[in-house]
Amino acid sequence: EAAVTQSPRNKVAVTGGKVTLSCNQTNNHNNMYWYRQDTGHGLRLIHYSYGAGSTEKGDIPDGYKASRPSQENFSLILELATPSQTSVYFCASGQGQNTLYFGAGTRLSVL
Amino acid sequence: QQQVRQSPQSLTVWEGETAILNCSYENSAFDYFPWYQQFPGEGPALLISILSVSDKKEDGRFTIFFNKREKKLSLHIADSQPGDSATYFCAASADYAQGLTFGLGTRVSVFP
């Protein structure tokens, strides 16, 4: 069964601190994505990747970096976290015009 | 500028009724339209999808109607069940590898 695992599930960070959100997929999919979900904004694409070593900017990349060190892993990095980055973050994997498989989400609070 | 719009924002139906969720889009290049279902505390999961070459897609109680000329589509949930209570997202893509563009969602509540 397709599986996308995110860690941590919940995170509290301080303003100005560095936050790393991790995502692992066992689907052997080439493409991976990071979205954030906020009330009133739905799901918005932050960064995506076509494969190991590649990262691309999505619709709202400012304040975020991404890293794809391997086929299985895709990280989202907030170098200087701000309260406006408080949100629920979802990682997804996909290949071809097939289903995107989402993880269970990481709830991030920046105080 | 929201490229994918959904209405209504929320919808309440009684068990057994048909729920109708609407979606419209701006970008003529969009050619793939999945609907995702999301329960509280979980990630979205694909429910049903349609390509722009089709005007209808059925899967059990769920049916998508697609009107390319008007850039509109709708999701019909027949014989609604309390377990269908969730948020439904309409999404679209022109280049699958670049991810999906989502609408803001419709929260559906089905009462027994």
Coordinates of C-alpha atoms in Angstrom, one line a residue:
Chain A
E1 CA 0.0 0.0 0.0
A2 CA 1.2 3.5 -0.9
A3 CA 2.6 5.2 2.2
V4 CA 3.8 8.7 2.9
T5 CA 5.0 9.3 6.4
Q6 CA 5.6 12.8 7.9
S7 CA 7.5 13.7 11.0
P8 CA 7.0 15.2 13.4
R9 CA 3.2 15.2 13.6
N10 CA 3.2 18.3 15.8
K11 CA 5.8 20.9 16.3
V12 CA 6.0 24.1 18.3
A13 CA 8.8 26.5 17.3
V14 CA 10.0 29.9 18.3
T15 CA 10.1 32.9 16.0
G16 CA 13.5 33.1 14.3
G17 CA 14.3 29.4 14.9
K18 CA 15.0 26.8 12.3
V19 CA 12.4 24.1 11.6
T20 CA 12.8 21.0 9.5
L21 CA 9.8 19.0 8.4
S22 CA 10.5 15.5 7.1
C23 CA 8.7 13.3 4.7
N24 CA 9.4 9.7 3.6
Q25 CA 7.6 7.7 0.9
T26 CA 7.7 4.0 0.1
N27 CA 5.8 4.4 -3.2
N28 CA 9.0 4.8 -5.3
H29 CA 7.4 7.8 -6.9
N30 CA 9.5 10.3 -8.7
N31 CA 7.5 13.4 -7.7
M32 CA 7.1 14.8 -4.2
Y33 CA 5.3 17.9 -3.0
W34 CA 4.9 20.1 0.0
Y35 CA 1.6 21.9 0.6
R36 CA 0.3 24.0 3.5
Q37 CA -3.3 24.1 4.5
D38 CA -4.9 27.1 6.0
T39 CA -8.5 28.1 6.6
G40 CA -9.7 30.3 3.8
H41 CA -6.7 29.4 1.6
G42 CA -7.2 25.7 1.0
L43 CA -4.1 23.7 0.0
R44 CA -1.2 25.7 -1.5
L45 CA 1.9 24.3 -3.1
I46 CA 5.2 25.4 -1.6
H47 CA 7.9 23.3 -3.2
Y48 CA 8.0 20.1 -5.3
S49 CA 10.6 17.8 -6.7
Y50 CA 11.0 15.6 -9.8
G51 CA 13.5 13.3 -8.2
A52 CA 16.6 13.0 -6.0
G53 CA 18.6 16.2 -6.1
S54 CA 15.9 18.3 -7.7
T55 CA 13.7 21.0 -6.0
E56 CA 11.4 23.4 -7.7
K57 CA 9.4 26.4 -6.4
G58 CA 5.7 26.1 -6.1
D59 CA 3.2 28.9 -5.7
I60 CA 4.3 30.2 -2.3
P61 CA 8.0 29.4 -1.8
D62 CA 9.1 32.5 0.1
G63 CA 10.5 31.7 3.5
Y64 CA 10.9 28.0 2.7
K65 CA 13.6 25.8 1.4
A66 CA 13.3 22.2 0.3
S67 CA 15.8 19.3 0.1
R68 CA 15.4 16.0 -1.8
P69 CA 18.5 13.9 -0.9
S70 CA 17.0 10.6 -2.1
Q71 CA 14.0 9.1 -3.9
E72 CA 12.3 8.4 -0.6
N73 CA 12.9 11.6 1.4
F74 CA 11.8 15.2 0.9
S75 CA 12.3 17.8 3.6
L76 CA 10.9 21.3 4.1
I77 CA 13.1 23.8 5.9
L78 CA 12.1 27.0 7.5
E79 CA 15.4 28.8 8.2
L80 CA 13.9 31.7 10.2
A81 CA 10.4 30.6 11.3
T82 CA 7.7 33.3 11.6
P83 CA 4.2 33.2 13.2
S84 CA 2.7 33.5 9.6
Q85 CA 4.1 30.1 8.9
T86 CA 1.9 28.5 11.6
S87 CA -0.1 26.0 9.6
V88 CA -0.7 22.4 8.8
Y89 CA 1.8 21.0 6.3
F90 CA 1.2 18.1 4.0
C91 CA 3.7 16.1 2.0
A92 CA 2.5 14.1 -1.0
S93 CA 4.1 11.8 -3.6
G94 CA 2.9 11.0 -7.1
Q95 CA 4.0 9.8 -10.6
G96 CA 2.3 10.4 -13.9
Q97 CA -1.2 11.7 -13.9
N98 CA -2.1 9.4 -11.1
T99 CA -3.1 9.8 -7.6
L100 CA -1.3 12.1 -5.3
Y101 CA -0.8 10.3 -2.0
F102 CA -0.7 12.6 1.0
G103 CA 0.7 12.1 4.4
A104 CA -1.2 12.7 7.6
G105 CA 0.2 16.2 8.0
T106 CA 2.4 18.1 10.4
R107 CA 0.8 20.8 12.6
L108 CA 3.3 23.6 13.1
S109 CA 2.9 26.4 15.6
V110 CA 5.4 29.3 15.5
L111 CA 5.2 31.4 18.7
Chain B
Q1 CA -6.6 35.1 -7.7
Q2 CA -8.2 31.8 -7.0
Q3 CA -7.8 29.6 -10.1
V4 CA -10.1 26.9 -8.9
R5 CA -13.3 28.0 -7.2
Q6 CA -15.7 25.8 -5.2
S7 CA -19.3 26.4 -4.0
P8 CA -21.0 26.2 -1.6
Q9 CA -18.5 26.6 1.2
S10 CA -20.6 24.3 3.3
L11 CA -23.5 22.0 2.6
T12 CA -25.8 20.0 4.8
V13 CA -27.9 17.2 3.5
W14 CA -30.0 14.4 5.1
E15 CA -29.1 10.8 4.7
G16 CA -30.3 9.4 1.4
E17 CA -30.3 12.8 -0.4
T18 CA -28.0 13.8 -3.3
A19 CA -25.3 16.3 -2.4
I20 CA -24.1 18.5 -5.3
L21 CA -20.8 20.3 -5.0
N22 CA -19.7 22.8 -7.7
C23 CA -16.3 23.7 -9.1
S24 CA -15.2 26.2 -11.7
Y25 CA -11.7 27.0 -13.1
E26 CA -9.9 29.8 -15.0
N27 CA -7.0 28.1 -16.7
S28 CA -8.0 26.6 -20.1
A29 CA -4.8 24.5 -20.0
F30 CA -6.2 22.4 -17.0
D31 CA -7.0 19.0 -18.3
Y32 CA -7.1 16.7 -15.2
F33 CA -9.6 17.3 -12.4
P34 CA -9.5 15.1 -9.3
W35 CA -11.7 15.4 -6.3
Y36 CA -10.1 14.8 -2.9
Q37 CA -11.9 13.9 0.3
Q38 CA -10.5 14.9 3.7
F39 CA -11.5 13.9 7.2
P40 CA -10.5 15.9 10.2
G41 CA -6.9 15.1 11.3
E42 CA -6.1 13.3 8.1
G43 CA -4.5 14.1 4.7
P44 CA -6.6 14.4 1.6
A45 CA -7.3 11.2 -0.3
L46 CA -8.3 10.8 -3.9
L47 CA -12.1 10.2 -4.3
I48 CA -12.6 10.3 -8.1
S49 CA -11.1 12.1 -11.1
I50 CA -11.9 13.0 -14.7
L51 CA -9.9 14.1 -17.7
S52 CA -11.1 17.0 -19.9
V53 CA -11.9 14.7 -22.8
S54 CA -14.8 13.2 -20.9
D55 CA -18.0 14.8 -19.7
K56 CA -19.0 12.3 -17.0
K57 CA -17.3 9.9 -14.7
E58 CA -19.0 7.5 -12.3
D59 CA -17.7 5.5 -9.4
G60 CA -20.3 4.0 -7.2
R61 CA -22.3 6.8 -5.6
F62 CA -20.0 9.5 -6.8
T63 CA -20.3 11.1 -10.2
I64 CA -18.4 14.0 -11.8
F65 CA -20.2 16.0 -14.5
F66 CA -17.8 18.1 -16.6
N67 CA -18.5 21.0 -19.0
K68 CA -15.4 22.1 -20.8
R69 CA -17.0 25.0 -22.6
E70 CA -18.2 26.6 -19.4
K71 CA -15.1 25.5 -17.4
K72 CA -17.4 24.0 -14.8
L73 CA -17.7 20.7 -13.1
S74 CA -19.7 19.2 -10.3
L75 CA -19.5 16.3 -7.9
H76 CA -22.7 14.5 -7.1
I77 CA -22.9 12.2 -4.1
A78 CA -25.9 10.0 -4.4
D79 CA -27.6 8.4 -1.4
S80 CA -25.5 10.4 1.0
Q81 CA -24.4 8.6 4.2
P82 CA -23.2 10.0 7.5
G83 CA -19.8 8.6 6.7
D84 CA -19.6 10.9 3.7
S85 CA -19.3 13.9 6.1
A86 CA -16.0 15.4 5.2
T87 CA -14.4 18.3 3.3
Y88 CA -14.2 17.8 -0.5
F89 CA -11.6 19.6 -2.6
C90 CA -11.8 20.1 -6.3
A91 CA -8.3 20.2 -7.9
A92 CA -6.9 20.7 -11.4
S93 CA -3.6 20.4 -13.2
A94 CA -2.2 21.1 -16.6
D95 CA 1.2 19.5 -16.0
Y96 CA 0.8 16.7 -13.5
A97 CA 4.5 16.8 -12.4
Q98 CA 4.0 20.4 -11.2
G99 CA 1.4 19.4 -8.7
L100 CA -2.3 20.2 -8.3
T101 CA -4.1 23.5 -7.8
F102 CA -6.8 23.1 -5.2
G103 CA -10.0 24.9 -4.5
L104 CA -10.9 26.1 -1.0
G105 CA -13.1 23.1 -0.3
T106 CA -16.7 22.3 0.5
R107 CA -17.5 21.0 3.9
V108 CA -20.3 18.4 3.7
S109 CA -22.4 17.3 6.7
V110 CA -24.8 14.4 6.3
F111 CA -27.4 14.0 9.1
P112 CA -29.2 10.7 9.7

